[in-house]
PDB file of C-alpha atoms in Angstrom:
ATOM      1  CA  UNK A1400      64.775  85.553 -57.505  1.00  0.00           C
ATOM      2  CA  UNK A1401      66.643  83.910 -55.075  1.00  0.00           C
ATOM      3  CA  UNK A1402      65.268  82.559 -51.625  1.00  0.00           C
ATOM      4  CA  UNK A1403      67.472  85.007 -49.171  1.00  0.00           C
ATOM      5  CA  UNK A1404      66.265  87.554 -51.943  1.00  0.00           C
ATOM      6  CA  UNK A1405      62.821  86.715 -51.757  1.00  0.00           C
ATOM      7  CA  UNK A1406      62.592  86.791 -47.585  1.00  0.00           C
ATOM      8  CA  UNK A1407      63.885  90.364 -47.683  1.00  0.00           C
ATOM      9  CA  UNK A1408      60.839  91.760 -46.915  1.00  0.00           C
ATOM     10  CA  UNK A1409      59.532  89.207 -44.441  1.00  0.00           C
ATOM     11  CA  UNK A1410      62.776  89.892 -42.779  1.00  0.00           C
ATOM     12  CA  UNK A1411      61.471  93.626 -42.641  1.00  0.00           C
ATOM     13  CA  UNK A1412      57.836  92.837 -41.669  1.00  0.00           C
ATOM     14  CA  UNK A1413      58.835  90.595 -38.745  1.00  0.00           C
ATOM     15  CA  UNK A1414      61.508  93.144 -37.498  1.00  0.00           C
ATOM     16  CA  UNK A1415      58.815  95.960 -37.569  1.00  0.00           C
ATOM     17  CA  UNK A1416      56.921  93.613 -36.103  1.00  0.00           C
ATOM     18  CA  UNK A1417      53.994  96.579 -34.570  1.00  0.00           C
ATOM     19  CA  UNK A1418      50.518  95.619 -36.304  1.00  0.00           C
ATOM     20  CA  UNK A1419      48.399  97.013 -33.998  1.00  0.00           C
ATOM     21  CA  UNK A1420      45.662  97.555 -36.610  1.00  0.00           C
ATOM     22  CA  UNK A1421      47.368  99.518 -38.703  1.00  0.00           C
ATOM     23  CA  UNK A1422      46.268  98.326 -42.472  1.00  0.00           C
ATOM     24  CA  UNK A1423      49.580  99.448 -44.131  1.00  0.00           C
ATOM     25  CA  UNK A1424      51.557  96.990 -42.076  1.00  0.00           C
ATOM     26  CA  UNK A1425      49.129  94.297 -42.598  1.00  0.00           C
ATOM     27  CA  UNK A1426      49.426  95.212 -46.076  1.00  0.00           C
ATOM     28  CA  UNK A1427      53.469  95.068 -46.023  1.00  0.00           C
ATOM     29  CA  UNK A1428      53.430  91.564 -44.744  1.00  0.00           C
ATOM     30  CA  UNK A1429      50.588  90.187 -47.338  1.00  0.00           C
ATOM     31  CA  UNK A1430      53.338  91.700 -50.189  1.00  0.00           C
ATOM     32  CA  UNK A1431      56.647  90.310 -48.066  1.00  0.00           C
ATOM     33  CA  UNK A1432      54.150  86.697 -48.438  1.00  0.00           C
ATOM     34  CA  UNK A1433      53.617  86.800 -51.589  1.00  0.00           C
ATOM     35  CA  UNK A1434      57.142  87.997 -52.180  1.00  0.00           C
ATOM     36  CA  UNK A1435      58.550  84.921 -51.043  1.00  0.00           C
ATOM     37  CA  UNK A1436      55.949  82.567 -52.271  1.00  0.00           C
ATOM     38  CA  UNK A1437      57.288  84.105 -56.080  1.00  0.00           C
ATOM     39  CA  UNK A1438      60.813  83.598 -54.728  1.00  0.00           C
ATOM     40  CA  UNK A1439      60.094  79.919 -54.541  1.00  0.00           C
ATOM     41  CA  UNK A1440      59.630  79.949 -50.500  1.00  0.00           C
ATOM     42  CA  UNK A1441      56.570  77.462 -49.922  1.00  0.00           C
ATOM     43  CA  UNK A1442      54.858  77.513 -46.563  1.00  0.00           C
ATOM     44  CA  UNK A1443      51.150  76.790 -45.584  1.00  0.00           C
ATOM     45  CA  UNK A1444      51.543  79.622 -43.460  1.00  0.00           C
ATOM     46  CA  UNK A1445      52.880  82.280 -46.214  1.00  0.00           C
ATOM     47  CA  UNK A1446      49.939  81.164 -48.463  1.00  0.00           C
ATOM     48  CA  UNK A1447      47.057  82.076 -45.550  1.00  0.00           C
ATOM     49  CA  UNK A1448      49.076  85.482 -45.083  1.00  0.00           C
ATOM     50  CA  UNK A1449      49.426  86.415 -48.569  1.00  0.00           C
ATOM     51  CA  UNK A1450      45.455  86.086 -49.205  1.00  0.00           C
ATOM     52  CA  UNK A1451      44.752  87.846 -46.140  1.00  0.00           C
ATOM     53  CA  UNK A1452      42.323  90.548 -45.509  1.00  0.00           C
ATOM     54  CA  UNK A1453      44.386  93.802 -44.824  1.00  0.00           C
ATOM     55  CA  UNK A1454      41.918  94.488 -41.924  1.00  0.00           C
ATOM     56  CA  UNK A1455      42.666  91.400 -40.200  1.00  0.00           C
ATOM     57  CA  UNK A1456      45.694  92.517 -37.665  1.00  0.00           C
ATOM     58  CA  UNK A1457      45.285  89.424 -35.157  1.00  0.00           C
ATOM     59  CA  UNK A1458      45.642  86.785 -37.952  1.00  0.00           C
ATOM     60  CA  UNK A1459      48.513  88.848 -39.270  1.00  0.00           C
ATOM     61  CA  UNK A1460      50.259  88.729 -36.069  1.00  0.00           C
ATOM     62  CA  UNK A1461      49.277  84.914 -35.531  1.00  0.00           C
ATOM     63  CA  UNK A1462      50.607  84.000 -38.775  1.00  0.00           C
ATOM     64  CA  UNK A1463      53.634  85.749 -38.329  1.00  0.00           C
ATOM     65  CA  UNK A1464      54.445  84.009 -35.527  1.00  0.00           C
ATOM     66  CA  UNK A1465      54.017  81.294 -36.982  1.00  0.00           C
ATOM     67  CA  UNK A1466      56.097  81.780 -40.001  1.00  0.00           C
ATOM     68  CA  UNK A1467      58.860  83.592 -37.927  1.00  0.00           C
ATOM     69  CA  UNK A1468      58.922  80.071 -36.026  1.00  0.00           C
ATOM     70  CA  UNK A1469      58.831  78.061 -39.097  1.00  0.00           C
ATOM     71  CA  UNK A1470      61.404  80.204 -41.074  1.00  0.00           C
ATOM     72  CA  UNK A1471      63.425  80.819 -38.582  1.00  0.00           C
ATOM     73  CA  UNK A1472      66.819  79.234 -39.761  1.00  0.00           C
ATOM     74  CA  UNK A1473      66.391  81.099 -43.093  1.00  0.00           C
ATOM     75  CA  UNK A1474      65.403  84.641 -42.210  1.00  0.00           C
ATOM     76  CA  UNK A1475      68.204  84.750 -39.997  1.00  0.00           C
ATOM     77  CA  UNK A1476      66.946  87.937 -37.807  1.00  0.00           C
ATOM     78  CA  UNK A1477      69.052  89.549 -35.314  1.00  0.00           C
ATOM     79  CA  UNK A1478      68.583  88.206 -32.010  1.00  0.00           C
ATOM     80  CA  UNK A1479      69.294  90.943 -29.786  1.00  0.00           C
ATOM     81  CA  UNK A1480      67.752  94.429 -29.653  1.00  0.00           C
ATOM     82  CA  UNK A1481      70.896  96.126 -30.786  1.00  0.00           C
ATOM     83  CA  UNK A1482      71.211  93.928 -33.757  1.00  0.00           C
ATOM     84  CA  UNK A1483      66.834  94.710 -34.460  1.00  0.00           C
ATOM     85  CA  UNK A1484      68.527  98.225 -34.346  1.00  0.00           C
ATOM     86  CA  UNK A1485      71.238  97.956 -36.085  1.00  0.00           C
ATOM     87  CA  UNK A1486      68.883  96.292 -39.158  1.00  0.00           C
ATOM     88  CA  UNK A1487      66.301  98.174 -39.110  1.00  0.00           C
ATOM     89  CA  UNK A1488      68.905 101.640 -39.498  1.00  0.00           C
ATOM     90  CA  UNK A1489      69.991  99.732 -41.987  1.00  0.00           C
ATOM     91  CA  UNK A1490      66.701  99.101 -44.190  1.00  0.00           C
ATOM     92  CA  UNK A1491      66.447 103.032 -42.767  1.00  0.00           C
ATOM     93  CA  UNK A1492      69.482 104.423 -44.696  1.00  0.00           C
ATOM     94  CA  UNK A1493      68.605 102.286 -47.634  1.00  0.00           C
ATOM     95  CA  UNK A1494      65.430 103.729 -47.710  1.00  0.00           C
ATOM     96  CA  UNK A1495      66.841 107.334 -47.707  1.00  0.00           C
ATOM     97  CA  UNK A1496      70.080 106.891 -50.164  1.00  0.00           C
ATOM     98  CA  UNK A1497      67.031 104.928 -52.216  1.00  0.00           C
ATOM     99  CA  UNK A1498      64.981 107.878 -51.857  1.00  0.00           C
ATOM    100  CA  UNK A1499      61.840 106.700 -50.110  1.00  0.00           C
ATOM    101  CA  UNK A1500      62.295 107.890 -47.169  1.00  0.00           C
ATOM    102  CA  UNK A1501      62.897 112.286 -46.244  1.00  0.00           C
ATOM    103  CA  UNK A1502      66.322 112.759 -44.718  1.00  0.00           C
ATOM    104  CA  UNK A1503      64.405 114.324 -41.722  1.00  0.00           C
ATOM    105  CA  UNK A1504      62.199 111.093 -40.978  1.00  0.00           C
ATOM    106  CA  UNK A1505      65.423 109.156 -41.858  1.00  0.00           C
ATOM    107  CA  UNK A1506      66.943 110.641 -39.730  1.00  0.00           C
ATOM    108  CA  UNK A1507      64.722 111.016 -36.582  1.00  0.00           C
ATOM    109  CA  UNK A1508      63.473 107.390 -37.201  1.00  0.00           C
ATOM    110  CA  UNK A1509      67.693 106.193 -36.233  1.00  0.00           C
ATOM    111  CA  UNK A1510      67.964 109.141 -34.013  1.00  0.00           C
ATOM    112  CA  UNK A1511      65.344 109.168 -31.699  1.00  0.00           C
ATOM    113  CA  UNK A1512      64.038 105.248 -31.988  1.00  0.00           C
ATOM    114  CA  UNK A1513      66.974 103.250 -33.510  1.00  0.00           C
ATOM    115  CA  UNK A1514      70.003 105.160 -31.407  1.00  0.00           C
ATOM    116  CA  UNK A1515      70.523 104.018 -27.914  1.00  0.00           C
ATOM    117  CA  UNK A1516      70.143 107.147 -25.861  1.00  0.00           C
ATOM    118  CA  UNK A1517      72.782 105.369 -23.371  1.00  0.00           C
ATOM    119  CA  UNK A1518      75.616 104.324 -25.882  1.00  0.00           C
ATOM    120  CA  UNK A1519      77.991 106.919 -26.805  1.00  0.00           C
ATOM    121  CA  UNK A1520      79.872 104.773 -28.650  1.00  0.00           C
ATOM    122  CA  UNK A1521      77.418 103.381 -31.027  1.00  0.00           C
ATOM    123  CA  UNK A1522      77.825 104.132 -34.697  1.00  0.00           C
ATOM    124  CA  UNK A1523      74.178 105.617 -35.009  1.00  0.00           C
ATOM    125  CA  UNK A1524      75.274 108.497 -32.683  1.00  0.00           C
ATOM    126  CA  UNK A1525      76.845 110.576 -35.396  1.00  0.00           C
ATOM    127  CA  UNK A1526      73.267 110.430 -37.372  1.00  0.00           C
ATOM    128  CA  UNK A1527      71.562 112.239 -33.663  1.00  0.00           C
ATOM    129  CA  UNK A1528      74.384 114.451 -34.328  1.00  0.00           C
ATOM    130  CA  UNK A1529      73.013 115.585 -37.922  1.00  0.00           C
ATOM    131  CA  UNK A1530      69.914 115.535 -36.884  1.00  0.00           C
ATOM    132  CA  UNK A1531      70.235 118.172 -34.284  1.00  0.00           C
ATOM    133  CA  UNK A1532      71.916 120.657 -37.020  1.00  0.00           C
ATOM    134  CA  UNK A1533      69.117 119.904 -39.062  1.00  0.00           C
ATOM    135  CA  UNK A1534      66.418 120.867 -36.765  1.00  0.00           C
ATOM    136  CA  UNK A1535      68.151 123.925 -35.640  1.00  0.00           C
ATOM    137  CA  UNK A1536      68.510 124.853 -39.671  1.00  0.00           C
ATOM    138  CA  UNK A1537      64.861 123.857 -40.195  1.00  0.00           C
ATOM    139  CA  UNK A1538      64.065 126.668 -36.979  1.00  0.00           C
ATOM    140  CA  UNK A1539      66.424 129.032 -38.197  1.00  0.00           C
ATOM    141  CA  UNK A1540      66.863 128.518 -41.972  1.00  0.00           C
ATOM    142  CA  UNK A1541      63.102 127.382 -42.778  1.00  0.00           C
ATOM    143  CA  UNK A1542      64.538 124.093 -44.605  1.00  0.00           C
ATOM    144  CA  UNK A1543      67.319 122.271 -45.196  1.00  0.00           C
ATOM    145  CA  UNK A1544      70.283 123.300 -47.433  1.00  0.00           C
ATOM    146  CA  UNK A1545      71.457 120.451 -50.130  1.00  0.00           C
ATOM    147  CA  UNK A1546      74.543 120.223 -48.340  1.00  0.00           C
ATOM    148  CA  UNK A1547      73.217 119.205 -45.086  1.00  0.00           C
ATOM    149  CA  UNK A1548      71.277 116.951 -46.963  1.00  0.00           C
ATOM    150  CA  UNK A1549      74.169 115.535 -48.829  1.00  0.00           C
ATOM    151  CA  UNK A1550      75.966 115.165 -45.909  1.00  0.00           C
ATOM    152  CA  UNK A1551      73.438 112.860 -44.465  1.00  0.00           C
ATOM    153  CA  UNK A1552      73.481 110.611 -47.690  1.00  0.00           C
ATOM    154  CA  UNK A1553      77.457 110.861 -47.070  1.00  0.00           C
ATOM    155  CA  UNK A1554      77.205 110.376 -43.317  1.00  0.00           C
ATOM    156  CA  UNK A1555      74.517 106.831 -44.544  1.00  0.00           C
ATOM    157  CA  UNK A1556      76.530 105.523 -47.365  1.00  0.00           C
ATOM    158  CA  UNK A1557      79.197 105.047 -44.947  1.00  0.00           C
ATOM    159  CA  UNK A1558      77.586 103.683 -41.913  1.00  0.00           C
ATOM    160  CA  UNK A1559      76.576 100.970 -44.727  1.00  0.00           C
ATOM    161  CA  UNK A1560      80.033 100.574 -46.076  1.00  0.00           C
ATOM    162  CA  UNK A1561      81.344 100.211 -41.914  1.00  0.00           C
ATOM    163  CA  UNK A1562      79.710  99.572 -39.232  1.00  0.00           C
ATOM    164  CA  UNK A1563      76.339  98.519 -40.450  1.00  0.00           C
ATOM    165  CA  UNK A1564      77.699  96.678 -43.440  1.00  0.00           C
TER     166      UNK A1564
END
């Protein structure tokens, strides 16, 4: 595995960034540690967070922040929020075309959080566009049809291929 590979999920983790207790995020950033330890990235601080207890939130955070200083020039994270956006849709619409991730949370998850509510012109808008015909054929239809569906996974593969590439 390659280094860039191998901070792929540390990327993630430090972009989520919102451990406020919550044991599966601690547990996401002990995996994204030992991740990149196996990837050949060798930090004091990624070998205290990948034998961490996944109830300890505060060291979490701490060593983080600490590897998020340390790391910095390799993880390469966005340093705006539109760009935290931007990624995270991204690791969002790989999750769905992936299938981890239910169109609807997809969906809602770039719509409501990712989207900015102010900027017509972003290329996220189009997904809050779906998503409103999907929760009016959710009320109306009781689910989703496959081709709403597909068009989402359309709608995602291309947003990966443009904008968000």
């Amino acid at each position: 595995m390659e280094e860039n590979e191998a901070l792929e999920p540390l990327r993630r983790v430090l972009l989520e960034r919102d451990l406020g207790g919550c044991p599966g995020t601690v547990s996401a950033a002990v995996e994204a540690a030992r991740t990149a330890l196996a990837g050949g990235v060798d930090t004091l601080s990624l070998w205290e967070l990948g034998v961490l207890s996944e109830s300890d939130a505060s060291e979490a955070r701490r060593l983080l922040f600490e590897l998020e200083q340390e790391l910095w020039p390799l993880l390469r994270l966005p340093t705006t929020v539109e760009g935290r956006d931007r990624a995270l849709a991204r690791y969002c619409l790989r999750d769905l075309l992936d299938g981890r991730l239910d169109p609807l949370a997809a969906a809602e998850r770039i719509g409501y959080e990712l989207c900015p509510a102010d900027d017509p012109g972003s290329p996220l808008r189009p997904v809050r566009g779906w998503l409103y015909r999907a929760e009016d054929q959710q009320e109306h239809c009781g689910g989703l049809t496959k081709e709403l569906v597909a068009e989402l996974h359309h709608l995602a593969a291309q947003l990966l291929a443009g904008p968000l590439s």
